[in-house]
PDB file of C-alpha atoms in Angstrom:
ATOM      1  CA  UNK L   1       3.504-190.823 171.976  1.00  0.00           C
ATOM      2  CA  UNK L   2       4.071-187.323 171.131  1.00  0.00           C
ATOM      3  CA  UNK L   3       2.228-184.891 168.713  1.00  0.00           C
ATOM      4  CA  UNK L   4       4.595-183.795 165.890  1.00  0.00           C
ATOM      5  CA  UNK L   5       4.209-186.573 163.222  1.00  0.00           C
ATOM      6  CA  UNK L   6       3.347-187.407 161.116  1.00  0.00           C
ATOM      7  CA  UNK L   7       5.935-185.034 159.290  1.00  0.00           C
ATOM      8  CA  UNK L   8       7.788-182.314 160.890  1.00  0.00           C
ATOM      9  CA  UNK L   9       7.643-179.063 159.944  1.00  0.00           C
ATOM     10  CA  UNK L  10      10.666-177.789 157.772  1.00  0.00           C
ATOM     11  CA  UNK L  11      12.274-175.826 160.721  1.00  0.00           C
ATOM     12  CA  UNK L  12      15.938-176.924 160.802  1.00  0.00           C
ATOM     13  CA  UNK L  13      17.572-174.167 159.384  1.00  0.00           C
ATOM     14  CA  UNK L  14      18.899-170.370 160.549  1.00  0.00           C
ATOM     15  CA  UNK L  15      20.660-170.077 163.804  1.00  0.00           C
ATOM     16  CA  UNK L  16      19.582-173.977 164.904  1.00  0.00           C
ATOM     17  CA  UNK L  17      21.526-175.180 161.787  1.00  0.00           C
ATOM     18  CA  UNK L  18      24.874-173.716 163.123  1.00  0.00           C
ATOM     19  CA  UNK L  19      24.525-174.796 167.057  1.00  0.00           C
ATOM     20  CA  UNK L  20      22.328-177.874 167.979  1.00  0.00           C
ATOM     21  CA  UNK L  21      24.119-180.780 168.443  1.00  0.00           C
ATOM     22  CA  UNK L  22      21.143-183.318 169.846  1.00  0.00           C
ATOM     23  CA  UNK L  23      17.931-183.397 168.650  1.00  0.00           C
ATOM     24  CA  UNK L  24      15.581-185.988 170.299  1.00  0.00           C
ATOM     25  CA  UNK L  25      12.423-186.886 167.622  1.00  0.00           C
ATOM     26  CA  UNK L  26      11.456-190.062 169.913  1.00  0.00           C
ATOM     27  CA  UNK L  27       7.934-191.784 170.077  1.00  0.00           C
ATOM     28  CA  UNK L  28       6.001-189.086 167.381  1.00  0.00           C
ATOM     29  CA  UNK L  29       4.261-190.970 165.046  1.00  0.00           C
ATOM     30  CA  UNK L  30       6.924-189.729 162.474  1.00  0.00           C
ATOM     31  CA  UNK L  31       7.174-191.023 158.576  1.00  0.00           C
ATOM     32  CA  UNK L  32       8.697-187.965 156.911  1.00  0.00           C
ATOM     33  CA  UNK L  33      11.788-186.117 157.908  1.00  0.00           C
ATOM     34  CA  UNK L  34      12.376-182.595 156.880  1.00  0.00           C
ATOM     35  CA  UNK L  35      14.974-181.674 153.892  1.00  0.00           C
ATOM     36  CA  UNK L  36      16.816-178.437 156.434  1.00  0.00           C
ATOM     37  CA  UNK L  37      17.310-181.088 159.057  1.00  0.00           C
ATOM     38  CA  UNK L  38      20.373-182.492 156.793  1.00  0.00           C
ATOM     39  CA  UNK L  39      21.677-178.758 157.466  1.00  0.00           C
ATOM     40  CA  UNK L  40      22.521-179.231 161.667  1.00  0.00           C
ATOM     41  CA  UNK L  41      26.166-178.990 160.821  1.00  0.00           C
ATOM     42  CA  UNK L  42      26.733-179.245 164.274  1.00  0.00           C
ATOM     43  CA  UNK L  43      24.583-182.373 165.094  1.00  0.00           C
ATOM     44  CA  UNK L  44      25.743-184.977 166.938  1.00  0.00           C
ATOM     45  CA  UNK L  45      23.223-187.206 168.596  1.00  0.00           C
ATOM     46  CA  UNK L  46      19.959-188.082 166.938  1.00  0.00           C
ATOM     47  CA  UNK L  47      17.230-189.839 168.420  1.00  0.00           C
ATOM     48  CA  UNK L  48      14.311-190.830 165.590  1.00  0.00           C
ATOM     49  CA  UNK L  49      13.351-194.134 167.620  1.00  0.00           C
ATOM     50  CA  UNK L  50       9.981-194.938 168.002  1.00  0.00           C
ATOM     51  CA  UNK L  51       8.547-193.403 164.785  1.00  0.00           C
ATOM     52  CA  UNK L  52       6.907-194.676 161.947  1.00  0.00           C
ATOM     53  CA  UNK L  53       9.988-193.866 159.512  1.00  0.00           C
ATOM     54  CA  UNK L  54      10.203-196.342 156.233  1.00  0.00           C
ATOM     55  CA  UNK L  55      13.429-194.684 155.188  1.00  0.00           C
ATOM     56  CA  UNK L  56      15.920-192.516 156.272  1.00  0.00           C
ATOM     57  CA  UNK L  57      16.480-189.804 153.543  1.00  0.00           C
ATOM     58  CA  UNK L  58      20.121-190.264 152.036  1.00  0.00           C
ATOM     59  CA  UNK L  59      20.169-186.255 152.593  1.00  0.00           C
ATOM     60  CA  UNK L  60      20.694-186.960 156.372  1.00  0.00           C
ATOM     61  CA  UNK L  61      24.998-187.817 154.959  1.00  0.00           C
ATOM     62  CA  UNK L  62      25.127-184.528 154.920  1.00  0.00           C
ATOM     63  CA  UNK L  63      25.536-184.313 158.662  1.00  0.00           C
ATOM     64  CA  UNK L  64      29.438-184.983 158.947  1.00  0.00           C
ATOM     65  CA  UNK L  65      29.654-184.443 162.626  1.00  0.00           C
ATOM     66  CA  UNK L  66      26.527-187.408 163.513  1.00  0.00           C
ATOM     67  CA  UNK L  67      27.939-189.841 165.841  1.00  0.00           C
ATOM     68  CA  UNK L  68      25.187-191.185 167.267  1.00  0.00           C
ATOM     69  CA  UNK L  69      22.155-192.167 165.509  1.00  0.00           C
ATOM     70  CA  UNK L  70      19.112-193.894 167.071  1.00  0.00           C
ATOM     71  CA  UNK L  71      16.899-195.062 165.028  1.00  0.00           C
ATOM     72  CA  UNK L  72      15.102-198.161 166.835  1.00  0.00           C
ATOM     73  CA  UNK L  73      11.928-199.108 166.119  1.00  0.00           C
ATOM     74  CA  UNK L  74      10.266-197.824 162.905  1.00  0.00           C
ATOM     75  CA  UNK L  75      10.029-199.604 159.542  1.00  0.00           C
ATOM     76  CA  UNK L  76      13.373-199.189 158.025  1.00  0.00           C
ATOM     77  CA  UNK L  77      14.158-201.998 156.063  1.00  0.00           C
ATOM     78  CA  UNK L  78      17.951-200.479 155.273  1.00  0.00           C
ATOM     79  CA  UNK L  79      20.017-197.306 155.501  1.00  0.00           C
ATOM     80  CA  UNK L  80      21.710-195.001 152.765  1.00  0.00           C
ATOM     81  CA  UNK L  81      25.131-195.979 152.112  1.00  0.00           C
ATOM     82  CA  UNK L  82      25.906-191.892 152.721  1.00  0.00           C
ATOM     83  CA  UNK L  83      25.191-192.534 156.603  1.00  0.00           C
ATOM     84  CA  UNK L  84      28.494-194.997 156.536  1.00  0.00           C
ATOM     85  CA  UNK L  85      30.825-192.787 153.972  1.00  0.00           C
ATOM     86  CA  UNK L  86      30.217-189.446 154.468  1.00  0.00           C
ATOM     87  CA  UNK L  87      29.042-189.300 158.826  1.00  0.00           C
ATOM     88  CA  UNK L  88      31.033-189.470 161.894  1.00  0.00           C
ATOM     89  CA  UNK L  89      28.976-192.115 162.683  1.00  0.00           C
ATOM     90  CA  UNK L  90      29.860-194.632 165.704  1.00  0.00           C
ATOM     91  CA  UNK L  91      26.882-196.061 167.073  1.00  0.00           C
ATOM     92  CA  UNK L  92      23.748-196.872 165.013  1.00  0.00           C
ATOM     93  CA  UNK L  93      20.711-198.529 166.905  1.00  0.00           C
ATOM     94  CA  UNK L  94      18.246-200.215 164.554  1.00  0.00           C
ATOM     95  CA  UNK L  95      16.696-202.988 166.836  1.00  0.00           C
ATOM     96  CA  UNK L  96      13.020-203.536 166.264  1.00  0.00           C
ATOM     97  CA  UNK L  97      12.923-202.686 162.271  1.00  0.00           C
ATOM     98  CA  UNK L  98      12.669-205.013 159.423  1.00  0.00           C
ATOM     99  CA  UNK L  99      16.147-204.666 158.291  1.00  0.00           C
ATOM    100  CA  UNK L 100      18.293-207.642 156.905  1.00  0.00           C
ATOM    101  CA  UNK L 101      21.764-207.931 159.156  1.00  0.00           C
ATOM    102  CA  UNK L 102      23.968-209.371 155.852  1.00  0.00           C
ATOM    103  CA  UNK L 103      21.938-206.804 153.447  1.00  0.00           C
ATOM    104  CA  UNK L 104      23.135-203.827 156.241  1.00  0.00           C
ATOM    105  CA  UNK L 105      26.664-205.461 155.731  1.00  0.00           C
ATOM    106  CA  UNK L 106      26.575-204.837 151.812  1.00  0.00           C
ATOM    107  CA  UNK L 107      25.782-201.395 152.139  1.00  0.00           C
ATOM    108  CA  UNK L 108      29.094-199.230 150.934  1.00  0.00           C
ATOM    109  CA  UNK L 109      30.473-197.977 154.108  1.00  0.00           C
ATOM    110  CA  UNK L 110      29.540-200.302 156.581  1.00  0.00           C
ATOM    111  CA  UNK L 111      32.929-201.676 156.923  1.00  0.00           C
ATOM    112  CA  UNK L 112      34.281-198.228 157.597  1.00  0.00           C
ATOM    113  CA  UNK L 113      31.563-197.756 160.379  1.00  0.00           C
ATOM    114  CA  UNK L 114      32.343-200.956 161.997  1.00  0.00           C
ATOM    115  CA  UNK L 115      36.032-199.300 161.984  1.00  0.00           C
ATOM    116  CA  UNK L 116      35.068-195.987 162.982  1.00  0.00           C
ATOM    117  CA  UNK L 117      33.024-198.216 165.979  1.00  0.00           C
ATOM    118  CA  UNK L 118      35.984-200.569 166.578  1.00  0.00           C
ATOM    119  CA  UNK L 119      37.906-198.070 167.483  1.00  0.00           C
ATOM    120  CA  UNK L 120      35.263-195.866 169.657  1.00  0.00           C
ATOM    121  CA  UNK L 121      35.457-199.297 172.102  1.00  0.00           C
ATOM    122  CA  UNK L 122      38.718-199.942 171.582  1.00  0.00           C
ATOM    123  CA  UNK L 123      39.427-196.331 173.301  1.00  0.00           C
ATOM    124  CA  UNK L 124      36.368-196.688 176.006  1.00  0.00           C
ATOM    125  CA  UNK L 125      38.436-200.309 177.365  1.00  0.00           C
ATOM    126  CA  UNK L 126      42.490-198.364 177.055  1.00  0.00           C
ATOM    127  CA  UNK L 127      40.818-195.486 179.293  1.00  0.00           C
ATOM    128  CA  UNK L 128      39.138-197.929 181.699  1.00  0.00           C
ATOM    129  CA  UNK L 129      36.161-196.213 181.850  1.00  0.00           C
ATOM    130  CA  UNK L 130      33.883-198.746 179.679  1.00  0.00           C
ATOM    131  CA  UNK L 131      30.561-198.751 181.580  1.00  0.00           C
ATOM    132  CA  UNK L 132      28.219-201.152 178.976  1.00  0.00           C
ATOM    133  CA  UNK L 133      29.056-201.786 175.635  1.00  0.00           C
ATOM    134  CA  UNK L 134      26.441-203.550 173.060  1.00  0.00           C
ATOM    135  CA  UNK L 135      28.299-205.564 170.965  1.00  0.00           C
ATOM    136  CA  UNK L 136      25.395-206.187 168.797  1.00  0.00           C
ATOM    137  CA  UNK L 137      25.977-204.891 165.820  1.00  0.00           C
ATOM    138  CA  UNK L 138      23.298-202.028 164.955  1.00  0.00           C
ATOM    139  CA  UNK L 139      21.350-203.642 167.795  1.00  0.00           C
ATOM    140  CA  UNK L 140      20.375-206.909 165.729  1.00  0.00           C
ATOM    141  CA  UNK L 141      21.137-210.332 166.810  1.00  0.00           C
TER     142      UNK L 141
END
């Protein structure tokens, strides 16, 4: 485990906000998440698995550019309907947290995501270059 939890300080914002596009939080005992880390513009790729997260602030829409958000193992028991509608979001790990797979399916968004995820695959099989592909939706069975 790592040292920075259990909340980060609020560092996210100045020249970091307009140029990092991966931030890597993984295994640091984290349950709060700073308000300037909803202003990486640039962001990506975000790794907050292996924390002690209960929620994932609805803030973190604000991050149009995410693609890729890990978020596996911590205590979520859902995710902000603002991660679906307003994120680039095409891959969403959430194995090994308390969240309820039909509940996830409610959420406003979701069936844009699965879209937006759809068609990710769809372009990874047309350019033959598919390595592995989890089909498990979020990462839950």
């Amino acid at each position: 485990m790592g040292n920075l939890g259990p909340s980060l300080p609020d560092v996210f914002g100045g020249k970091l906000a307009g140029s990092l596009a991966e931030l890597n939080l993984a295994g640091n005992a984290i349950n709060t998440l700073p308000p300037s880390l909803a202003g990486l513009r640039c962001l990506v790729q975000l790794d907050l698995s292996r924390n002690e997260l209960r929620e994932i602030p609805e803030s973190l829409g604000a991050l149009s550019k995410l693609q890729f958000l890990e978020a596996s193992n911590n205590s979520l028991k859902g995710v902000p309907a603002a991660l679906f509608q307003r994120t680039s979001l095409v891959d969403l790990m959430l194995r090994g947290n308390p969240i309820d797979r039909l509940k996830l399916q409610e959420t406003p968004g979701f069936t844009a995501f699965l879209e937006r995820r759809k068609s990710r695959i769809d372009a990874k099989i047309d350019s033959h270059v598919v390595g592995t592909i989890d089909l498990a939706v979020c990462g839950l069975d």
